[in-house]
mmCIF file of C-alpha atoms and ligand atoms in Angstrom:
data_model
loop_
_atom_site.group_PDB
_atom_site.id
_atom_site.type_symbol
_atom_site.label_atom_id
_atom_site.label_comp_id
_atom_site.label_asym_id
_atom_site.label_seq_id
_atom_site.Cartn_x
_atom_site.Cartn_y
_atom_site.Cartn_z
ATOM 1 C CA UNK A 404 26.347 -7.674 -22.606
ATOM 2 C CA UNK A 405 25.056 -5.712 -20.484
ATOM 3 C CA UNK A 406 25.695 -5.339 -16.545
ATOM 4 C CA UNK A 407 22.952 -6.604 -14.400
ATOM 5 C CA UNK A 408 21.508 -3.998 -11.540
ATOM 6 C CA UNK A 409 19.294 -4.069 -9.250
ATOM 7 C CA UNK A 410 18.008 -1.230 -6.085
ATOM 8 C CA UNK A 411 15.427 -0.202 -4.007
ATOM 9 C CA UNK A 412 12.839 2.198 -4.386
ATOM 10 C CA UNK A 413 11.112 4.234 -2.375
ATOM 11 C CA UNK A 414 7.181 5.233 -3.431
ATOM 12 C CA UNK A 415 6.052 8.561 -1.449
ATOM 13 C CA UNK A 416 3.336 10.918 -1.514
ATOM 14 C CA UNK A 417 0.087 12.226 0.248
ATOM 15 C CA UNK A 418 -2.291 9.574 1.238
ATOM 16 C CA UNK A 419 -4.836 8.589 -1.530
ATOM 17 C CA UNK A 420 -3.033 9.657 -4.824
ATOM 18 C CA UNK A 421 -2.332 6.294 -5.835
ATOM 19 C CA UNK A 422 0.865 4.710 -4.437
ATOM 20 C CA UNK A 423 -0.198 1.422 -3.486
ATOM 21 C CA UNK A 424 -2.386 1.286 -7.419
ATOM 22 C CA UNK A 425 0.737 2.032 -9.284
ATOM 23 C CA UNK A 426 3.027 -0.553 -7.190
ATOM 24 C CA UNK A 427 0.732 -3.299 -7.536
ATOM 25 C CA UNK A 428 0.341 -2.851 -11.016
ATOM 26 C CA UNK A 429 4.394 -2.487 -11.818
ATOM 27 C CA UNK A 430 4.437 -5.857 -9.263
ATOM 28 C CA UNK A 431 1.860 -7.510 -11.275
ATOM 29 C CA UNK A 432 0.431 -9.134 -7.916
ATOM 30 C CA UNK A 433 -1.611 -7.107 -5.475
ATOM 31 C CA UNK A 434 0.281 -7.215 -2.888
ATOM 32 C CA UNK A 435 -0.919 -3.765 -1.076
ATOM 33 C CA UNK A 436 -4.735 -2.613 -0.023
ATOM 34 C CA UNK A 437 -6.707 0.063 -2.138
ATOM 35 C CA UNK A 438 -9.502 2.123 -0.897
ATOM 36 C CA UNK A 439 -10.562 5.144 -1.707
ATOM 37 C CA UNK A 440 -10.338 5.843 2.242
ATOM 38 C CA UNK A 441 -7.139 7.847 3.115
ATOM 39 C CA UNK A 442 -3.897 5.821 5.556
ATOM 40 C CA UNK A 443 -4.867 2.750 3.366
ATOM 41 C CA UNK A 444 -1.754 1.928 3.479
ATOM 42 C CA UNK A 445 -0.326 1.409 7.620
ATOM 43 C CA UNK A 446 3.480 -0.004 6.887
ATOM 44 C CA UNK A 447 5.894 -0.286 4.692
ATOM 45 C CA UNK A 448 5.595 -3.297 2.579
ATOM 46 C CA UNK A 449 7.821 -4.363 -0.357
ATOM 47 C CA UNK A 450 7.148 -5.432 -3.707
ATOM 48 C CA UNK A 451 9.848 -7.005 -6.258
ATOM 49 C CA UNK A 452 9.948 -6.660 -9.656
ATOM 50 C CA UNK A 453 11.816 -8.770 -11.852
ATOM 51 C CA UNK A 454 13.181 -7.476 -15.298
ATOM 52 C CA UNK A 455 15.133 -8.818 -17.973
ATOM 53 C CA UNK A 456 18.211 -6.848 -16.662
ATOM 54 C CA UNK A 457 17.399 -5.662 -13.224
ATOM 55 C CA UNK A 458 15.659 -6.816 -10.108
ATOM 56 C CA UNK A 459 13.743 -3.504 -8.523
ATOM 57 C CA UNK A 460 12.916 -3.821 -4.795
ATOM 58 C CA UNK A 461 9.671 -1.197 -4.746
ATOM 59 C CA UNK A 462 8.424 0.237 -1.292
ATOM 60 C CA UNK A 463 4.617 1.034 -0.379
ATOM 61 C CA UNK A 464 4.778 3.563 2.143
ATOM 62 C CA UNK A 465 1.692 4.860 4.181
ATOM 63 C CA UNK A 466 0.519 8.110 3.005
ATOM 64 C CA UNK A 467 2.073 11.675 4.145
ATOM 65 C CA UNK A 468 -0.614 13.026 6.395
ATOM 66 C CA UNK A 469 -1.109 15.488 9.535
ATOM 67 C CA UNK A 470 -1.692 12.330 12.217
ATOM 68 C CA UNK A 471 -3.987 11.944 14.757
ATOM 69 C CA UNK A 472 -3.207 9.111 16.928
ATOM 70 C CA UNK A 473 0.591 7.348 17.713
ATOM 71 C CA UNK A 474 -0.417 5.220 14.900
ATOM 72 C CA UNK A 475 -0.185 8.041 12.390
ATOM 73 C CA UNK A 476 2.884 9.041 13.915
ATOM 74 C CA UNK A 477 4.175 6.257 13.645
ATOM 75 C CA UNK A 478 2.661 5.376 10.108
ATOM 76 C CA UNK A 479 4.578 9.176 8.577
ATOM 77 C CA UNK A 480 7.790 7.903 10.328
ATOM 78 C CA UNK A 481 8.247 4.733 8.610
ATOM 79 C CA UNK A 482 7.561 6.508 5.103
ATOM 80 C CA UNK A 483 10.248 8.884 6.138
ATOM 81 C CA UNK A 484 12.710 6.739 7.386
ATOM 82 C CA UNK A 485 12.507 4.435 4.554
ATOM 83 C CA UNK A 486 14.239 7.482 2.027
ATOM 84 C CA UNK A 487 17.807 7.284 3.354
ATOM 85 C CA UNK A 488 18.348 3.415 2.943
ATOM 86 C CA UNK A 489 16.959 3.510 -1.525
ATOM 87 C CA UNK A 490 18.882 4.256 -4.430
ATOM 88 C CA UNK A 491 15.820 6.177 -6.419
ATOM 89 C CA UNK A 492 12.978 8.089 -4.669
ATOM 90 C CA UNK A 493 9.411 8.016 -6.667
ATOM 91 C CA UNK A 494 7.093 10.687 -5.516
ATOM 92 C CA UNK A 495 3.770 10.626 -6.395
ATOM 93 C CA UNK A 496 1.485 13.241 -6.468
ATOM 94 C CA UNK A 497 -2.675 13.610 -8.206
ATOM 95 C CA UNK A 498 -3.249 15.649 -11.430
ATOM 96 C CA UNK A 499 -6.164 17.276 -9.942
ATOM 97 C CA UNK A 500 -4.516 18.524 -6.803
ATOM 98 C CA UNK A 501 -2.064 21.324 -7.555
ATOM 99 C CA UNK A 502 -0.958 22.068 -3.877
ATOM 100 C CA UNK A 503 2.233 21.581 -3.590
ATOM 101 C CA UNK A 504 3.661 19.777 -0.208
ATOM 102 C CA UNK A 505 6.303 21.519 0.562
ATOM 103 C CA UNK A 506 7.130 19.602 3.628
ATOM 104 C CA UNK A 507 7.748 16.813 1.647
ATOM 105 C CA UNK A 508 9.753 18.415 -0.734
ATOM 106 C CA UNK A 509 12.399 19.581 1.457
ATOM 107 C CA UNK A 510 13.082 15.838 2.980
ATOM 108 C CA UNK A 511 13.126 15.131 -1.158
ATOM 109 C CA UNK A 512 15.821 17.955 -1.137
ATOM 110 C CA UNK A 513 17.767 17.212 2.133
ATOM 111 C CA UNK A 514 18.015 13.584 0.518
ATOM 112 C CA UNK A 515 19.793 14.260 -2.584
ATOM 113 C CA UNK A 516 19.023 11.445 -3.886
ATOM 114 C CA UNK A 517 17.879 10.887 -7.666
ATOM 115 C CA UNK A 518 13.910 11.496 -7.501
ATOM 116 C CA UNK A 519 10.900 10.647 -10.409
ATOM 117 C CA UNK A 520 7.898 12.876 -9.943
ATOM 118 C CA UNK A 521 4.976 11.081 -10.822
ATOM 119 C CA UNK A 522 1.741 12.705 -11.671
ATOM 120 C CA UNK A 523 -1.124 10.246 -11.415
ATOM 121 C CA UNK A 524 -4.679 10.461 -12.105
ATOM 122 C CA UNK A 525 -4.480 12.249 -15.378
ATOM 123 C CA UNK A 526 -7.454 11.076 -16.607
ATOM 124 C CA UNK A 527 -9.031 13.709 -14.340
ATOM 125 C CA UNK A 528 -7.550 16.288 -16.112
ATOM 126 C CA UNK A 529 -7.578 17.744 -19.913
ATOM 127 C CA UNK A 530 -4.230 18.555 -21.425
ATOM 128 C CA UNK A 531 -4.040 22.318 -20.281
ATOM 129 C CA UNK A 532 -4.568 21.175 -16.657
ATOM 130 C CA UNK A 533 -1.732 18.616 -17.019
ATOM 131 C CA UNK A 534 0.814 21.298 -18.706
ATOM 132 C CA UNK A 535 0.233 23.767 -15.665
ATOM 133 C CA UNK A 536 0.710 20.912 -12.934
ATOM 134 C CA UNK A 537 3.795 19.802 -14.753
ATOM 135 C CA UNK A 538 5.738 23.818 -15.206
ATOM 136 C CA UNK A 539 4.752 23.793 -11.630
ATOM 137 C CA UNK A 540 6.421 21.106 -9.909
ATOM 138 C CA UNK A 541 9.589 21.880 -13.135
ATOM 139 C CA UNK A 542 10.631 24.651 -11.349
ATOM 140 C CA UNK A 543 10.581 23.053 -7.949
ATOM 141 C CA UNK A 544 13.050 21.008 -7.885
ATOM 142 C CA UNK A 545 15.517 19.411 -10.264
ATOM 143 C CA UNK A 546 13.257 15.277 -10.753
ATOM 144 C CA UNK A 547 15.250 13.197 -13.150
ATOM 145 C CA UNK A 548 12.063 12.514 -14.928
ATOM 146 C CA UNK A 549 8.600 13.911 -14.698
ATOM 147 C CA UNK A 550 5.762 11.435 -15.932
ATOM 148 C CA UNK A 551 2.483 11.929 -15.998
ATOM 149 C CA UNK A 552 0.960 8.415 -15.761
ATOM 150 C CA UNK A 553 -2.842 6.512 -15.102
ATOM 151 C CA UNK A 554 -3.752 3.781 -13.259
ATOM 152 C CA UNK A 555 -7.328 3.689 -14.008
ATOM 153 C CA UNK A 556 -6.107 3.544 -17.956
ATOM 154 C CA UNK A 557 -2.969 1.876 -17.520
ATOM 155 C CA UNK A 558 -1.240 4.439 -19.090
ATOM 156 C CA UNK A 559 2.631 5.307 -19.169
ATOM 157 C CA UNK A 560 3.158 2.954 -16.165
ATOM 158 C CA UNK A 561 5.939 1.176 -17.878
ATOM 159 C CA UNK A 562 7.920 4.498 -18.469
ATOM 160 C CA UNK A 563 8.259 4.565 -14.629
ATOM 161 C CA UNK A 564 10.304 1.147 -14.781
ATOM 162 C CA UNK A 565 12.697 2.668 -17.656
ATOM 163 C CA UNK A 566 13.327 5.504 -15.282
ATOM 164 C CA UNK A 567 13.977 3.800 -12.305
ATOM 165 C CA UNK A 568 16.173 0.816 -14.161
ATOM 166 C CA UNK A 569 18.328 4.294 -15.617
ATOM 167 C CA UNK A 570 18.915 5.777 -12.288
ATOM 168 C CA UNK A 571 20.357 2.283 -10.683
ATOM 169 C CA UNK A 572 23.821 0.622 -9.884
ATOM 170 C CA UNK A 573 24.979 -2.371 -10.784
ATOM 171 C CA UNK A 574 23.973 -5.068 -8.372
ATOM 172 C CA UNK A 575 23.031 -8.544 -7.581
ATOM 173 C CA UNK A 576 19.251 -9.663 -7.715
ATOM 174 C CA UNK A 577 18.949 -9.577 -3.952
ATOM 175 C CA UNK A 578 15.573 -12.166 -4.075
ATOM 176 C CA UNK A 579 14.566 -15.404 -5.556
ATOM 177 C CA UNK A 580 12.765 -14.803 -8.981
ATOM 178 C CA UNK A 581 9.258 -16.433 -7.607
ATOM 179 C CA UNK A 582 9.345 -13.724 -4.741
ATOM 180 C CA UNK A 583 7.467 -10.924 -5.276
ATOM 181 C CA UNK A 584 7.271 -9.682 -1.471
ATOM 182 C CA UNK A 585 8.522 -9.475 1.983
ATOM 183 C CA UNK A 586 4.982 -10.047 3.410
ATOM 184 C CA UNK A 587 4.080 -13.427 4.866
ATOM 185 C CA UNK A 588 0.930 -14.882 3.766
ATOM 186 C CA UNK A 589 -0.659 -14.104 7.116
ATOM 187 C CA UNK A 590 -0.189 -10.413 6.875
ATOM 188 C CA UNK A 591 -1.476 -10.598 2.746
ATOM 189 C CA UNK A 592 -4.350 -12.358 4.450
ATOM 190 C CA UNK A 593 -5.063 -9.899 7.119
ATOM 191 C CA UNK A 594 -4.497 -6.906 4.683
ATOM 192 C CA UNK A 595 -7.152 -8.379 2.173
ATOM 193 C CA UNK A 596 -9.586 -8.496 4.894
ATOM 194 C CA UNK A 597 -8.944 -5.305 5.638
ATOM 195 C CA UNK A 598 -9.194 -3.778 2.523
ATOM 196 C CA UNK A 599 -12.844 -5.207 2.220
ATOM 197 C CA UNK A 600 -13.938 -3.672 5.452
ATOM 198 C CA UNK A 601 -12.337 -0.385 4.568
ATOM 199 C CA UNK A 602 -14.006 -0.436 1.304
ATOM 200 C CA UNK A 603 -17.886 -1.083 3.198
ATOM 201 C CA UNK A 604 -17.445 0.654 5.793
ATOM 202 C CA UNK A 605 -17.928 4.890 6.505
ATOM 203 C CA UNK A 606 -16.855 7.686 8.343
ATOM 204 C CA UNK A 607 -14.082 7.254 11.143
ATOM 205 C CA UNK A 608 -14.682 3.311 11.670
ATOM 206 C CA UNK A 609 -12.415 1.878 9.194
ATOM 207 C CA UNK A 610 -9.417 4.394 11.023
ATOM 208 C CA UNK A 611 -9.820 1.888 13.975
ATOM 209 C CA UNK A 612 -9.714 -1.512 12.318
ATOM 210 C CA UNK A 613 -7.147 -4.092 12.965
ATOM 211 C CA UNK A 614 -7.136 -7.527 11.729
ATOM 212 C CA UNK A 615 -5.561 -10.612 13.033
ATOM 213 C CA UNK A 616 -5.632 -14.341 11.757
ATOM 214 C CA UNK A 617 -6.117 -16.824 14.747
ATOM 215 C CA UNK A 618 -5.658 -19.869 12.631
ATOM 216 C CA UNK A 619 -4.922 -20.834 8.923
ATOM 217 C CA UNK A 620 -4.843 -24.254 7.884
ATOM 218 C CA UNK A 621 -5.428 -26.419 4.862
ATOM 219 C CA UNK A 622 -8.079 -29.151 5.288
ATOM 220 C CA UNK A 623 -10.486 -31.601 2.875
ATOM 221 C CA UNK A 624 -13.867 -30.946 2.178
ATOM 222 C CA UNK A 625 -16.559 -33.566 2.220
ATOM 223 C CA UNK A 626 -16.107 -34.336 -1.145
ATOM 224 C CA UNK A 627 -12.345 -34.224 -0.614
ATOM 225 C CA UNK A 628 -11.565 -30.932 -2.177
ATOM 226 C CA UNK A 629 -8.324 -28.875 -1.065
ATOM 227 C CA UNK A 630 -10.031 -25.900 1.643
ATOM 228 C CA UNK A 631 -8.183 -23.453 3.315
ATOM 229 C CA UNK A 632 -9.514 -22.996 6.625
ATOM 230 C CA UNK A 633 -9.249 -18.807 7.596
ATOM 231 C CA UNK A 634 -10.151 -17.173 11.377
ATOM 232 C CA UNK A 635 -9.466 -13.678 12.108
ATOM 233 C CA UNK A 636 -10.694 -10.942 14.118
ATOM 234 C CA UNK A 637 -11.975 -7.697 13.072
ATOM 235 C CA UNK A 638 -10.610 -4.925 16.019
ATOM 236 C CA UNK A 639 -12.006 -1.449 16.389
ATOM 237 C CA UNK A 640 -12.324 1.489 18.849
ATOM 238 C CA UNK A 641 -15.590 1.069 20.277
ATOM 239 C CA UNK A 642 -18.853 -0.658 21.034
ATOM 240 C CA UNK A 643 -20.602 1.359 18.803
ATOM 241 C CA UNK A 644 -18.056 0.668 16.141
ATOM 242 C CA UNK A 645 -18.569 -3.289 16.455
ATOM 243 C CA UNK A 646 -22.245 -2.865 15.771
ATOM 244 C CA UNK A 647 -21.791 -1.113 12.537
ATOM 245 C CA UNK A 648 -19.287 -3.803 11.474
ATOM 246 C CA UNK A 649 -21.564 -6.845 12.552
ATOM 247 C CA UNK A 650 -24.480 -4.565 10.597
ATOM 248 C CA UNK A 651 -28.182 -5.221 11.037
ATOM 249 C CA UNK A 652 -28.545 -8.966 11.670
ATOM 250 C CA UNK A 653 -24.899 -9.099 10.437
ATOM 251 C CA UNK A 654 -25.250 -8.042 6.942
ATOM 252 C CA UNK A 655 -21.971 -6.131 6.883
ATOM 253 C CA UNK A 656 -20.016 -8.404 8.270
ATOM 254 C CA UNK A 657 -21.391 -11.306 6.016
ATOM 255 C CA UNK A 658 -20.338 -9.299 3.354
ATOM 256 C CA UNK A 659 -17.504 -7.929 4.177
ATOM 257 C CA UNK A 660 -16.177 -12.171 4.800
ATOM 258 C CA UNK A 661 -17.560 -12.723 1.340
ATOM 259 C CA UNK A 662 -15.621 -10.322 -0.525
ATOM 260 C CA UNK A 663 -12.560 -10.995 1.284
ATOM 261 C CA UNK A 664 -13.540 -14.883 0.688
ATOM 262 C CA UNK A 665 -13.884 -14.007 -3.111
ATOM 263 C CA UNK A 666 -10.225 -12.524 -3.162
ATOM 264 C CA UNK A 667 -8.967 -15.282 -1.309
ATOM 265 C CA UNK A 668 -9.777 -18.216 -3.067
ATOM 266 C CA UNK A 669 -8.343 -16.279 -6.139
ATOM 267 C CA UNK A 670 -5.198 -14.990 -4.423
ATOM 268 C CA UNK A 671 -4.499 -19.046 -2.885
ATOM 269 C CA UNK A 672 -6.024 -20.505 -5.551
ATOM 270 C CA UNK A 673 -8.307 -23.212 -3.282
ATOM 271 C CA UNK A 674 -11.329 -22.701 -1.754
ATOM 272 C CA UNK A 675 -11.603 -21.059 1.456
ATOM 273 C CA UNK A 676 -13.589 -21.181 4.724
ATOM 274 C CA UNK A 677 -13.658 -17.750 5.882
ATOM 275 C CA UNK A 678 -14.786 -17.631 10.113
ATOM 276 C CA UNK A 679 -14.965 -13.727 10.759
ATOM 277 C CA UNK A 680 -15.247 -12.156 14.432
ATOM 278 C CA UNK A 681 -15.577 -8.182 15.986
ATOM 279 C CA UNK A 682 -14.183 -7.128 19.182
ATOM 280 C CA UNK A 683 -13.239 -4.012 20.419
ATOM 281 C CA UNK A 684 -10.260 -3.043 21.773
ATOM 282 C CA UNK A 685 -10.582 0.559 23.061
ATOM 283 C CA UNK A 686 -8.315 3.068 21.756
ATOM 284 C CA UNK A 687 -5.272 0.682 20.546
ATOM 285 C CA UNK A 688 -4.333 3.569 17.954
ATOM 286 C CA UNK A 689 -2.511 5.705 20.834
ATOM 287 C CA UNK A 690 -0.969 2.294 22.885
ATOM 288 C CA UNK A 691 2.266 2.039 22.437
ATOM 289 C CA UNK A 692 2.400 -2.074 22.380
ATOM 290 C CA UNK A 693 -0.067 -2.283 19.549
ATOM 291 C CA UNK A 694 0.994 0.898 17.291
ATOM 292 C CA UNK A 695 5.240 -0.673 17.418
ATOM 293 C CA UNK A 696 3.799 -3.806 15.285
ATOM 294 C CA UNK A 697 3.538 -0.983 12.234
ATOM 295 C CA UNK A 698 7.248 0.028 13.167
ATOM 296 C CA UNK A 699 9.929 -0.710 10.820
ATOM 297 C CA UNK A 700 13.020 -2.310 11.458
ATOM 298 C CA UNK A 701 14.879 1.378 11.366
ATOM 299 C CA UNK A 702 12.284 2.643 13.563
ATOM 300 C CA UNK A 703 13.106 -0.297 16.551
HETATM 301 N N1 GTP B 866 -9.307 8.301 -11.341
HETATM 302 C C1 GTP B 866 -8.263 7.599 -10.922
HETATM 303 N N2 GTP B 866 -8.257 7.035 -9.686
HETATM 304 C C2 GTP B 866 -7.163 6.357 -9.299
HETATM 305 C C3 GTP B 866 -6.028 6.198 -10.140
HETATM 306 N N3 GTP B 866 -5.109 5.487 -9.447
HETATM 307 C C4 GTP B 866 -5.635 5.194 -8.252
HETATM 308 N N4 GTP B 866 -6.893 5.708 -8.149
HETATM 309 C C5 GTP B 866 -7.814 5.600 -6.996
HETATM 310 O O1 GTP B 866 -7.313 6.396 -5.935
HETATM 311 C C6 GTP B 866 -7.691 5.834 -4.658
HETATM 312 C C7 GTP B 866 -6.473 5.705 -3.750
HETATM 313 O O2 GTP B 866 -5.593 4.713 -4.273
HETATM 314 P P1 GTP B 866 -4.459 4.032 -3.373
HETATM 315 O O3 GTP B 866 -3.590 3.271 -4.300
HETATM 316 O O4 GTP B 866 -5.074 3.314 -2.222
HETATM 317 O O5 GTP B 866 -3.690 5.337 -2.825
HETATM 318 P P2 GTP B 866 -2.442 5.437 -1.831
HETATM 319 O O6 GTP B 866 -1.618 6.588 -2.280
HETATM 320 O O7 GTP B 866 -1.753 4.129 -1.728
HETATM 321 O O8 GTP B 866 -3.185 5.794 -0.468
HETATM 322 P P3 GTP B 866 -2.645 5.589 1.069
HETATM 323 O O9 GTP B 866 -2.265 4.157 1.232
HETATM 324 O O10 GTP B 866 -3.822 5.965 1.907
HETATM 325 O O11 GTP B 866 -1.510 6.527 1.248
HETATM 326 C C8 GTP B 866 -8.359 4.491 -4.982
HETATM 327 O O12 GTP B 866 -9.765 4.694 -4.933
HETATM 328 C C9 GTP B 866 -7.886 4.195 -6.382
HETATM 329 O O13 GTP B 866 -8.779 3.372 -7.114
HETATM 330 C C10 GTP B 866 -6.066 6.786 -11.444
HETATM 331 O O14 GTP B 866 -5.155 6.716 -12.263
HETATM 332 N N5 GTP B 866 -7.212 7.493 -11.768
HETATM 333 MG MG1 MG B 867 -1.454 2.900 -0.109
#
């Protein structure tokens, strides 16, 4: 028979080419936002994936970026410090961006550690396009696979499991087969919100937006259904900011809490009561007490 193994995984790359799509597809559960906004992703979150003869612990990592703020600082360190603690790095770049990062390639180098290149978004691209990224990055540096994958067609994704299982140790499943990740329910709830806001919202206001749940508890309808009972707060940068949230006679804000409702009811399976606010909290992307909640443990 054959051994059982199991390993983490690291998922790296510039911000927006598709790290958080592929993960929650090879999860099977969303369990990390997608925009089309760049720093989607703000920490390191982990996904588990259960095979028939190997349990692989996937990381989301924010996207490589120049930052702005101590949040993006602190955002490009936890995607860098997650590399020397995994067994396989993935690196992810787009089809239709052929400049190569060679910051990131050196920490791939100094690493030494066994590393897929994946080329997403190949449904951009025609054939020709996708040989020239490929004999590109070939000559770069020595990946022990190069796959050329899409989320938006679901192709190839499963080649990136085969891969991965190849390049790990034997080992122990290291979580219970119903996990499928280290974030609490809260923080899935807050990130959902967030996502929807991201998604409605323009320009430099989503950069600024923090959500936190005040309360979440299961109650009974009048007609004795299950409801889950959801509060949060929506945080930005500035007055101005709030206004464009809340929206003329708080059309954006209705709809971002009806979107996020939508996803909610499907994700806990109940009805929800969604009770949104918006307050500003000036500047919390460069104070230190807010920015160390996106810290990982390594980072402490
Ligand atoms: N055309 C196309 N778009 C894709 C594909 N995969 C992902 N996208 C889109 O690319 C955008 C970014 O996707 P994300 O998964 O949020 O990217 P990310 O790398 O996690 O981004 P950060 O968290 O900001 O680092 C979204 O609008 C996705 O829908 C793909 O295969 N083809
Ligand atoms: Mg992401």
């Amino acid at each position: 028979m054959e051994e059982f193994k199991s390993g983490f995984v690291t998922v790296i790359g510039r911000t927006n080419v598709g790290k958080s799509s592929i993960i929650n597809y090879l999860v099977g559960e969303k369990i990390s936002a997608i925009t089309n906004k760049p720093q989607t992703t703000r920490k390191v979150i982990k996904g588990i994936i259960n095979r028939e003869n190997s349990q692989i612990i996937i990381i989301d990592t924010p996207g490589l970026h120049k930052p702005k703020s101590k949040l993006g600082n602190v955002m490009i360190e936890s995607a860098i410090s997650s590399i020397p603690d995994v067994d396989v790095i993935i690196y992810v770049v787009e089809a239709n961006d052929s400049r190569v990062d060679e910051k990131t390639l050196e920490k791939i180098k100094e690493a030494q550690k066994p590393t897929i290149l994946v080329i997403n978004k190949i449904d951009l691209i025609d054939a020709t396009k996708l040989a020239q990224i490929i004999n590109i990055y070939k000559d770069l540096y020595d990946f022990k696979a190069i796959i050329p994958v899409s989320v938006k067609q679901k192709k190839n994704l499963d080649v990136i499991l085969e891969e991965i299982e190849k390049n790990l140790k034997v080992g122990p499943a290291y979580y219970d087969i119903e996990e499928y990740t280290d974030q609490t329910l809260r923080e899935l709830v807050e990130e959902t919100i967030r996502e929807k806001a991201l998604k409605l919202l323009q320009d430099e206001v989503p950069h600024g937006i923090l959500v936190e749940t005040s309360k979440m508890k299961t109650g009974k309808t009048k007609n004795d259904e299950k409801i889950f009972n959801i509060e949060a707060t929506i945080f930005c940068l500035r007055g101005s900011h709030k206004g464009i949230i809340i929206g003329k006679q708080g059309q954006m804000l209705k709809k971002i809490g009806s979107f996020a409702r939508q996803d909610l009811e499907n994700m806990l399976d109940t009805k929800v009561n969604l009770k949104l606010w918006v307050k500003v909290k000036e500047d919390w992307i460069n104070q230190e007490s807010f920015v160390n909640k996106f810290k990982t443990k390594d980072q402490n």
